Every structure is written in C-alpha cells, then in structure tokens.
Tab-separated table of C-alpha atoms in Angstrom:
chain	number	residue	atom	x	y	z
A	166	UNK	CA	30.303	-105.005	-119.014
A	167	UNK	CA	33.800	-104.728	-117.151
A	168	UNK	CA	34.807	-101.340	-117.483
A	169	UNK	CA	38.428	-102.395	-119.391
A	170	UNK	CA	35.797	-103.761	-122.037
A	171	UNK	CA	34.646	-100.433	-122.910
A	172	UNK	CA	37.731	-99.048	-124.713
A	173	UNK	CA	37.139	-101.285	-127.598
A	174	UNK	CA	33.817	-99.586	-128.278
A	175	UNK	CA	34.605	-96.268	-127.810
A	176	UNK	CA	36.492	-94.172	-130.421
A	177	UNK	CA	39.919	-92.360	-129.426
A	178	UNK	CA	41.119	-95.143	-126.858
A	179	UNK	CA	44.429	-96.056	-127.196
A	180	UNK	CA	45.720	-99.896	-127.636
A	181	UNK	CA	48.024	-99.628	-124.960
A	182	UNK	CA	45.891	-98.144	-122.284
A	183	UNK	CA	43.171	-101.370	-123.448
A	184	UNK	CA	46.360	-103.799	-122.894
A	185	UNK	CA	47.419	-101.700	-119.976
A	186	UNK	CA	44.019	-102.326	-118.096
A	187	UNK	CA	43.340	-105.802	-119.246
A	188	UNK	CA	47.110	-106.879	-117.732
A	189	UNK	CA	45.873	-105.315	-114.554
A	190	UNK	CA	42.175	-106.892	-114.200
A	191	UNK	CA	43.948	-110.484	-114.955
A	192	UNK	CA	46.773	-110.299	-112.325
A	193	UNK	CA	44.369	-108.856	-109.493
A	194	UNK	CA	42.539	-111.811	-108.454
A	195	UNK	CA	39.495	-111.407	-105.963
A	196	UNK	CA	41.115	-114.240	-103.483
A	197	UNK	CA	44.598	-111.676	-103.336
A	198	UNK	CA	42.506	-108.731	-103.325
A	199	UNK	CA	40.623	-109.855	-100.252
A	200	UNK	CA	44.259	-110.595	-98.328
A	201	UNK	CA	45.267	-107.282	-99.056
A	202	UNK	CA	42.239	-105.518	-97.735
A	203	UNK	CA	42.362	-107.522	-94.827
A	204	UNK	CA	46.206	-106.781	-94.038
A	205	UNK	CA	45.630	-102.820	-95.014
A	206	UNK	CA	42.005	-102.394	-93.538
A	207	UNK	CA	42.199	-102.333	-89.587
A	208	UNK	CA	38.651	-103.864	-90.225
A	209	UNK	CA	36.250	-104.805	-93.013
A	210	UNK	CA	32.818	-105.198	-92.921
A	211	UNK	CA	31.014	-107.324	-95.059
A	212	UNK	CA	27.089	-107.460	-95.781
A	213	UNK	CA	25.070	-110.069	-97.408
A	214	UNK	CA	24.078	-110.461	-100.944
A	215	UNK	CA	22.034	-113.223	-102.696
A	216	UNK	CA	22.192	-111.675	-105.993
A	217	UNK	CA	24.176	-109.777	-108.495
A	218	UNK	CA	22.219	-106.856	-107.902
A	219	UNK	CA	22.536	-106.763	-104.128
A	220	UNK	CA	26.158	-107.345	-104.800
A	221	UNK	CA	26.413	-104.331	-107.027
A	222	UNK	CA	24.259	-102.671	-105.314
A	223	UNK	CA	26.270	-102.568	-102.056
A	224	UNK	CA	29.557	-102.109	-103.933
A	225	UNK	CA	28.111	-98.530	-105.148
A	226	UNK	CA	27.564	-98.025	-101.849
A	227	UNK	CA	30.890	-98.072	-101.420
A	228	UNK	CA	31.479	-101.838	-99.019
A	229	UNK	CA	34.641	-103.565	-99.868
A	230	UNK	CA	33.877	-106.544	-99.520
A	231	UNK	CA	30.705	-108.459	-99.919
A	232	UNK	CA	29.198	-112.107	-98.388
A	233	UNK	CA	26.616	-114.457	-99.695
A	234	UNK	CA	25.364	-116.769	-96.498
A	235	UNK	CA	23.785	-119.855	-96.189
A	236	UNK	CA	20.354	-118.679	-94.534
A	237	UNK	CA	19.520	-115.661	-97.381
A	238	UNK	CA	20.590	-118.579	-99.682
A	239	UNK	CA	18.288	-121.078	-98.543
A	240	UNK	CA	15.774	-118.166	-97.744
A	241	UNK	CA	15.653	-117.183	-101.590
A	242	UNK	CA	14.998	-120.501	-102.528
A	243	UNK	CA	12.986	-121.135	-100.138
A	244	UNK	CA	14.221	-124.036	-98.483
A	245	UNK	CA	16.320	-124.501	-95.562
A	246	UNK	CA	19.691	-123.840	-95.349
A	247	UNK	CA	20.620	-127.408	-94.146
A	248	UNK	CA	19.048	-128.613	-97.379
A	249	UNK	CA	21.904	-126.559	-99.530
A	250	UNK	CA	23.510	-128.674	-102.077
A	251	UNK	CA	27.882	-127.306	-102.629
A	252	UNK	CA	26.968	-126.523	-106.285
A	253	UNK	CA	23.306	-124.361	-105.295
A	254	UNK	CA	25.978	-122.197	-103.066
A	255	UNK	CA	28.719	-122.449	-105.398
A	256	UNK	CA	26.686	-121.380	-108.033
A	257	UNK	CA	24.622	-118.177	-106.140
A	258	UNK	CA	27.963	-117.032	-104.653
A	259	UNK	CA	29.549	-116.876	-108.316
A	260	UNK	CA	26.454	-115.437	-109.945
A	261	UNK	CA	27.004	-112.368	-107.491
A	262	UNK	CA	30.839	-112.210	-107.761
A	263	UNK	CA	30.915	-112.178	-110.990
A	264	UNK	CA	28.882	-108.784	-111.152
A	265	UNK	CA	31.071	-107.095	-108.776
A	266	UNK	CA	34.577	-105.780	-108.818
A	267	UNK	CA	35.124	-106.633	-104.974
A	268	UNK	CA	35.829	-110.145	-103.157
A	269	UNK	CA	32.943	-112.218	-101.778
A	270	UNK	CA	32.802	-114.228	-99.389
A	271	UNK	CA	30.626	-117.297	-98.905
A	272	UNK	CA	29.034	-119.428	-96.082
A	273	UNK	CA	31.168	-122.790	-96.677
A	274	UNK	CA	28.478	-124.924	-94.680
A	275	UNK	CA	30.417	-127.837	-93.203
A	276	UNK	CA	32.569	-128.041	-96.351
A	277	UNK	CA	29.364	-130.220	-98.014
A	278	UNK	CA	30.801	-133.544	-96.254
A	279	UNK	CA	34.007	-135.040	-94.893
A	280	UNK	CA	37.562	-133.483	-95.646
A	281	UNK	CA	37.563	-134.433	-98.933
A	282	UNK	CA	34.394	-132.843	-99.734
A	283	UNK	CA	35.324	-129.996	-98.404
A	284	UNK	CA	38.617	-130.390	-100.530
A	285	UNK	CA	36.095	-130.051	-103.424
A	286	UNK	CA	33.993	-127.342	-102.025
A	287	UNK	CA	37.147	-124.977	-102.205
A	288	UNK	CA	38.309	-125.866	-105.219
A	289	UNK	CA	34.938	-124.953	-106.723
A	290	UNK	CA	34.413	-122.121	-104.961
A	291	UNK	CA	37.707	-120.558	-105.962
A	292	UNK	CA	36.886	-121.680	-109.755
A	293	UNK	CA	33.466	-120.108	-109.432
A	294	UNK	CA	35.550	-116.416	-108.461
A	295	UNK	CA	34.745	-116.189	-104.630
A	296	UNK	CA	37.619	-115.331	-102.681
A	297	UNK	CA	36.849	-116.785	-99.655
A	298	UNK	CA	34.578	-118.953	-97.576
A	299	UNK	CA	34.010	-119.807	-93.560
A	300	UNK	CA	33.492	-124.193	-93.109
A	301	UNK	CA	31.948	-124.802	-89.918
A	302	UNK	CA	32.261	-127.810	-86.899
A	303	UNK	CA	28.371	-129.135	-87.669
A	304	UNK	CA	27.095	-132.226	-88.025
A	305	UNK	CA	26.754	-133.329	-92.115
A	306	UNK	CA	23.636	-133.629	-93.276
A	307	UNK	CA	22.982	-130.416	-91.450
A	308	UNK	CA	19.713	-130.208	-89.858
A	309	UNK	CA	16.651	-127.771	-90.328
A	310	UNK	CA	16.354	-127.768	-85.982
A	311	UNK	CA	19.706	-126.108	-86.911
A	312	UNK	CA	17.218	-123.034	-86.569
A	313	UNK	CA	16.249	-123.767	-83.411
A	314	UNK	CA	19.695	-123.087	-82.558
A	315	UNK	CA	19.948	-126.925	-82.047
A	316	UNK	CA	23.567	-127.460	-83.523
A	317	UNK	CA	25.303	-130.866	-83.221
A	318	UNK	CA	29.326	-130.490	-83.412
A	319	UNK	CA	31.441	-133.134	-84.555
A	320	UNK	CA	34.509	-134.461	-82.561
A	321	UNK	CA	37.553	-131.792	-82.136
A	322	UNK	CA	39.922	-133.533	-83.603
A	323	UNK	CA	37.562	-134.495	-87.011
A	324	UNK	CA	37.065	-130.429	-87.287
A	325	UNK	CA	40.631	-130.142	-87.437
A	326	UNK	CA	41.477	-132.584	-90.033
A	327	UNK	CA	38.739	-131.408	-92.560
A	328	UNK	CA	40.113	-127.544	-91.812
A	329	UNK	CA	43.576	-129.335	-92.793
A	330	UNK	CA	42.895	-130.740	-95.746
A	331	UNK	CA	40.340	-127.727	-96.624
A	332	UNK	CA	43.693	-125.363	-96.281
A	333	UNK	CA	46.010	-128.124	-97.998
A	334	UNK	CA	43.596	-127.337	-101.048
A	335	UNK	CA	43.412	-123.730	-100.645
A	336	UNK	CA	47.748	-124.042	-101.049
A	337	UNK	CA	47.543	-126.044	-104.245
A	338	UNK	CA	44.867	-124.189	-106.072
A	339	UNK	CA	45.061	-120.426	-104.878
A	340	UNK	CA	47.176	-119.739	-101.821
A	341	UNK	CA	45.074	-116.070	-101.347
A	342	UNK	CA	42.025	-117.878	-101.053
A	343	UNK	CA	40.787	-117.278	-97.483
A	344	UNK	CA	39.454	-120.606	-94.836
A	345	UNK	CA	37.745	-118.939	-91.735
A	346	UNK	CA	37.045	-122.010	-88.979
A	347	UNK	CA	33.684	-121.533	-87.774
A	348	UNK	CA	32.618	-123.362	-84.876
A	349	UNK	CA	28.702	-123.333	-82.960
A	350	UNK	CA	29.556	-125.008	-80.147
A	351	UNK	CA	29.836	-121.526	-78.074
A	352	UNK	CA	26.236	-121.798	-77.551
A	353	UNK	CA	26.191	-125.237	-76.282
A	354	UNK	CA	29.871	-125.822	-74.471
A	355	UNK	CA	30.759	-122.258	-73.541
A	356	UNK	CA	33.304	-120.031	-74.533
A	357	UNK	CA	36.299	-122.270	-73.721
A	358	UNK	CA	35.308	-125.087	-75.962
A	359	UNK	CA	34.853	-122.400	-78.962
A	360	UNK	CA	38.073	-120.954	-78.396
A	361	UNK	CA	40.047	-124.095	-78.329
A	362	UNK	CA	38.334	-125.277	-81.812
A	363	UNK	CA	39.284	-121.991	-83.327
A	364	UNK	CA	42.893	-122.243	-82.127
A	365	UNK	CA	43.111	-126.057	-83.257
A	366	UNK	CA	42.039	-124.536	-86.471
A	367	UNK	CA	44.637	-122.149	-86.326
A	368	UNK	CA	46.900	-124.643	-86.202
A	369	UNK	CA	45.683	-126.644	-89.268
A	370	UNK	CA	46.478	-123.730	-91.182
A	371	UNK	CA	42.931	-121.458	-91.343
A	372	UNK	CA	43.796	-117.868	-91.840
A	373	UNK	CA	40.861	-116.673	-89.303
A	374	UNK	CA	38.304	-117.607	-87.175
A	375	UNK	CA	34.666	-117.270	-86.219
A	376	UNK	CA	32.798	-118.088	-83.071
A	377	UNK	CA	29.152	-116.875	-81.984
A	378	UNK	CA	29.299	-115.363	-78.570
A	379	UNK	CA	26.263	-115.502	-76.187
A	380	UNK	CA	26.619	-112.398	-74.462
A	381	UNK	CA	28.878	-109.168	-74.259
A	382	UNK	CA	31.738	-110.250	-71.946
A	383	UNK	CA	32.149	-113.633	-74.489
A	384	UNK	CA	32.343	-111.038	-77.077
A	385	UNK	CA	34.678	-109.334	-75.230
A	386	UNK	CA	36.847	-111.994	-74.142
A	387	UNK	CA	36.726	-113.799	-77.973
A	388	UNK	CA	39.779	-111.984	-79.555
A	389	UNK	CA	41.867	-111.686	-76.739
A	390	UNK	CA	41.905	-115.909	-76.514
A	391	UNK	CA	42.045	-116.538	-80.284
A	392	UNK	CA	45.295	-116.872	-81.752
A	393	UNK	CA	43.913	-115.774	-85.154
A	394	UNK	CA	41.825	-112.796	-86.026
A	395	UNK	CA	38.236	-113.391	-85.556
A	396	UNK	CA	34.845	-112.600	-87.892
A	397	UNK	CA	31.758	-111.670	-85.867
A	398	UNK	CA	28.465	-112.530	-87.305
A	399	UNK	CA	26.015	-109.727	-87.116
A	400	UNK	CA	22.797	-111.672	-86.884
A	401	UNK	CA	19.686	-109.362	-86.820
A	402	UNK	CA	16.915	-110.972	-86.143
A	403	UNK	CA	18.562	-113.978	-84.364
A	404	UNK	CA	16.129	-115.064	-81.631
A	405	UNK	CA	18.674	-116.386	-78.893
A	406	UNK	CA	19.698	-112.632	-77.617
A	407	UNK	CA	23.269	-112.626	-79.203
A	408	UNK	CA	24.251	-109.044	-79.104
A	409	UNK	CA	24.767	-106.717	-82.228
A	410	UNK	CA	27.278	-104.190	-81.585
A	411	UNK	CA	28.251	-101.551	-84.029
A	412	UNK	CA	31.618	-102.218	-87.041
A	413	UNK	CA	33.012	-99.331	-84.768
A	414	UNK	CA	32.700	-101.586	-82.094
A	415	UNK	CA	33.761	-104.667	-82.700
A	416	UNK	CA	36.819	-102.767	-84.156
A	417	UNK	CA	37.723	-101.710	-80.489
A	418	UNK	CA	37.038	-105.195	-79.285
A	419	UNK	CA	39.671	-106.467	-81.634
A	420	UNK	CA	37.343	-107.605	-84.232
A	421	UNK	CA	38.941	-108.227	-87.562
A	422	UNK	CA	35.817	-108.139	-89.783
A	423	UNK	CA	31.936	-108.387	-89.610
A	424	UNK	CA	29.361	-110.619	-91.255
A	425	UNK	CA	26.282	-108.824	-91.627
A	426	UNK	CA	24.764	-111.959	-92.081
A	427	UNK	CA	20.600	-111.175	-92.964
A	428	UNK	CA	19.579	-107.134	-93.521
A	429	UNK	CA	19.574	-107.191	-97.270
A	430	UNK	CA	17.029	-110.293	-97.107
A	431	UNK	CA	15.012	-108.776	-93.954
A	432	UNK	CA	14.566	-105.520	-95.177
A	433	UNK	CA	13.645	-106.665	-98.890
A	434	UNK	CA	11.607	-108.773	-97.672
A	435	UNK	CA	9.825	-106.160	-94.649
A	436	UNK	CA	9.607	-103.626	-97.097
A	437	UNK	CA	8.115	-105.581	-100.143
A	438	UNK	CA	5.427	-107.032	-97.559
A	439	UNK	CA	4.547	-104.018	-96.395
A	440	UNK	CA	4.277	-102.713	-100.064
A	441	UNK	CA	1.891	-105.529	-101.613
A	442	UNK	CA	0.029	-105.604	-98.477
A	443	UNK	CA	-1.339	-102.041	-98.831
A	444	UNK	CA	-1.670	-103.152	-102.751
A	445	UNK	CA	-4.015	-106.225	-101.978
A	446	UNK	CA	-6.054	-104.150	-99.640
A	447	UNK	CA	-6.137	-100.160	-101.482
A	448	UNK	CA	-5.333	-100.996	-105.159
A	449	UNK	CA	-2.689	-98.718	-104.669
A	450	UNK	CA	0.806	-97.998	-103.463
A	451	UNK	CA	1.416	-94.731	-101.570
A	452	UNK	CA	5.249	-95.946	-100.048
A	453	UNK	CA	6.440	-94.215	-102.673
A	454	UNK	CA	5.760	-91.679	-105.061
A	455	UNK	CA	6.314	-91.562	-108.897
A	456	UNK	CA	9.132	-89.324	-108.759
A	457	UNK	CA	10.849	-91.820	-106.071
A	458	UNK	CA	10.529	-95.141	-107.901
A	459	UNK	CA	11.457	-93.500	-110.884
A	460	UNK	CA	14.924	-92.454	-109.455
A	461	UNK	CA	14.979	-96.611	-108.238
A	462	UNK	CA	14.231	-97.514	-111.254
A	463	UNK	CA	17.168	-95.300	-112.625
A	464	UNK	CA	19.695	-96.200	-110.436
A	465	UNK	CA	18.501	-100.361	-110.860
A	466	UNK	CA	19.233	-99.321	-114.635
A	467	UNK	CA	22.478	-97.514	-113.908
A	468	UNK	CA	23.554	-100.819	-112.039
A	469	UNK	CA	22.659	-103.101	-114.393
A	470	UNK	CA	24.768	-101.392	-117.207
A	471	UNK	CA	22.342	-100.162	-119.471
A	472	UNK	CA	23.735	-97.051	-120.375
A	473	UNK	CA	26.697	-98.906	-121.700
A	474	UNK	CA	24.210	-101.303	-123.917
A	475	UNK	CA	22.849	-98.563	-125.177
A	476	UNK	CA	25.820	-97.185	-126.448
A	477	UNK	CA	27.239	-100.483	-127.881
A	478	UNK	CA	23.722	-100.463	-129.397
A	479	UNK	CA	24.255	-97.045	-131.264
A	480	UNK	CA	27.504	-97.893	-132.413
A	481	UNK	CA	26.169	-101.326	-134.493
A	482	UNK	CA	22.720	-101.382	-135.218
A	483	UNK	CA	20.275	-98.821	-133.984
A	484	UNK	CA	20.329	-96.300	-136.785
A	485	UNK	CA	20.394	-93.042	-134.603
A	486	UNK	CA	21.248	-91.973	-131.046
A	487	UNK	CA	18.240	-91.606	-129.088
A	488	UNK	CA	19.414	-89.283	-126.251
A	489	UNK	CA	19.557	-89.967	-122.558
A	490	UNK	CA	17.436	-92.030	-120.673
C-alpha cells in the first residue's frame, strides 16, 4: 500500500498532513523524477527487474532507478525476446513500476514497428507509469539469430524518423518521459557508424544514447564522439567478449548511466538450479539453513507489505491483535 495511504488507517494522523502527502505523490511523476536524477546524479545505475518483487527488492537496496529489458522479459516467459508483443512489455514493465516508488526504465525494442508504432509504444508505456524507454535501429519483426549477435539495422535515415516521431509523442503526452536511441550496428559497422546514428538521433530530439562497444578503447572513445550522454549496457554473460567495467568506471569514462541488463535473472536462475538440483538428488536442501530462509522469508514478507495488511486487518475484522510476526 503507498505509504500516503496509511494515514487513513492509523489513528492520530492529521487531515492535512494526508492532503499534504497525497498533493506531493500526484505532482511527482516517475517520467520527471527520472530527469531530475539524471541532471543531479553525476551517474545512475540501473539493474534489471522482471517483477514487482525484484523491483522492490532492489529499491530497498537502495538503486534509484530500476530497468525491465527485453531478454529477462522474454527469458521469464520463456520465449525469445524477438517474439515480444508492445503490450507483453508494456504490461511487465508496469506490473513492476507500479510496486516501486522509483522510475523504470524499459527495453523499447524497435518501438514494436514503424514510427507510428513506436508513436504508440510511448504513449502506452508512459500510461502504464514507466518513465522511460531505449527504441533501437533493428530490423521489425526482430529475429531470434538476434542472439547470435546477428542484428540487421535498418537504413540511417528510417532510424531517425521513427526516433522523431517517437520524441514528437514523448512532447505531446509527457515531455519528462525519457527516448534513449539505441543502435547495434557497432558490432557489425564499427564505431563510426554507431556514433553517427546516435548523433542523428540526437538531432531528432532523443534525450540520450546507447551504443554497444566491442572492446575497451570503443568504450573509451564512445562519449567523447556522442553529442548526447550515453547508457552502457552491462551485459554479463554476453558471449561476444564486450567488456564489463565497474559504475565507478564508466563514470570516469563519461558514462551517464548503466544498464545492468541480466544479473537478477542469472543469478535467480544459477542459484535456484543449484538449489533443486541438490533437492532431486539428496531430498534435501543444505544452501541454506532454517534460520537463513526464515530471515528471506521475512524480508519477502516485509516487501510485500504484509505488516501493513495485518494492521488494516486488526483495525476491521480480526477480533484481536495477534502480535508480531
């Protein structure tokens, strides 16, 4: 339950602190609260979530900002990523942004179609709550080989007019809403070719770009050509040796912000292997003990609210307080 919620439950709050904090949550919107953080913040880093509790989850942590991708996505649903339909993503993204008091992010795909697809894409995603989204130079219909790293790019000048009319959108229905050009042709044309799509971009009006470097002098040399601050895509896992420096690092490079596009899904994923593994083969589970997964199991609780449904409980129909959890 949103925290400004609360005061109606509990005894002794005033009226005017309820109306105080309900003014506030409805003027902040997540699309102007990511533009501030990334004018104050020298740099923001933002991992991947696929649901509301991974989205909650990191926000306790204390992120500031939080991105739902195509791949963990497509991953959780276990289909491909090229098979994503606008309203699957749309609809994911919002689930976790809605759980969270922090912006999100989402992979944009290439804007579902042709610019006026992509029109549509961002005026759903900004009615679903996400604040921002990155709409990429691919082919559409994307391809599965796009996992092989086999991306096709359309024309130069067609990226630029659906990043045009993707940002004409973003003016008439939220002007905070953030468009990050993403272009994959880095790995195929070089660095140049990357560079010149994200500056075209630029100057179709998207607020930042995002390019996928093959080695360390291309990540090097990325920020210095761009004429708008880049993301860098933190890609564990990726099998075509793209490098994965450090927030701290790319900070010093020039970096505006990171995409830490896959741990949250890799490491559930690792770790609940591992876990059901030993299970089918002992009968058991020594990863953790008792005392451990009772503490997860508290803090999965403490995330989810409950201590504030138990209290709205108390107040209306349970008959007596039945002390902590």
């Amino acid at each position: 339950m949103p925290s400004f919620l609360r005061c109606l439950l509990i005894p002794g709050t005033s009226t005017i602190s309820f109306f105080m904090k309900i003014s506030s949550v409805r003027t902040m919107r997540k699309t102007t609260a990511l533009r501030r953080l990334l004018k104050k913040k020298e740099f923001v880093y933002m991992p991947v979530a696929y649901d509301p509790l991974g989205g909650r989850l990191l926000q306790s942590i204390g992120f500031d900002c939080v991105y739902t991708g195509g791949f963990v996505t497509g991953g959780s649903r276990c289909t491909s990523e090229p098979l994503l339909t606008m309203d699957e993503q749309a609809r994911v993204a919002g689930d976790v942004a809605a759980a969270i008091d922090i912006p999100l992010v989402v992979d944009g795909g290439a804007g579902f179609g042709e610019p006026l697809h992509a029109m549509r894409t961002v005026r759903e995603f900004i009615r679903a709550g996400i604040a921002g989204t990155h709409i990429e130079d691919q082919l559409y219909p994307k391809r599965a080989h796009y996992h092989k790293y086999v991306a096709h790019a359309i024309p130069r000048k067609e990226f630029a007019a659906k990043l045009r009319f993707a940002c004409k959108q973003r003016d008439e229905s939220d002007p905070d809403f953030v468009i990050i050009a993403r272009t994959d042709t880095c790995r195929s044309e070089g660095l140049k070719e990357a560079v010149t799509r994200v500056n075209m971009a630029a100057e179709a009006g998207a607020d930042m770009g995002l390019i996928f470097p093959r080695n360390d002098e291309e990540m090097r040399k990325a920020p210095r050509q761009a004429k708008i601050p880049l993301v860098y895509v933190i890609s564990r896992g990726n099998r075509d040796g793209r490098p994965l420096p450090t927030g701290p690092q790319l900070a010093d490079m020039g970096y505006k912000a990171a995409i830490d596009a896959l741990t949250y899904l890799l490491v559930s994923f690792h770790f609940a292997k591992l876990a059901h593994r030993e299970i089918k083969r002992t009968g058991g589970y020594t990863g953790l003990t008792q005392q451990e997964c009772v503490a997860a199991r508290h803090d999965i609780e403490t995330l989810v609210g409950l201590d504030e449904f138990y209290e709205i409980e108390e107040q209306t129909v349970e008959e007596k307080k039945w002390g902590k959890r």
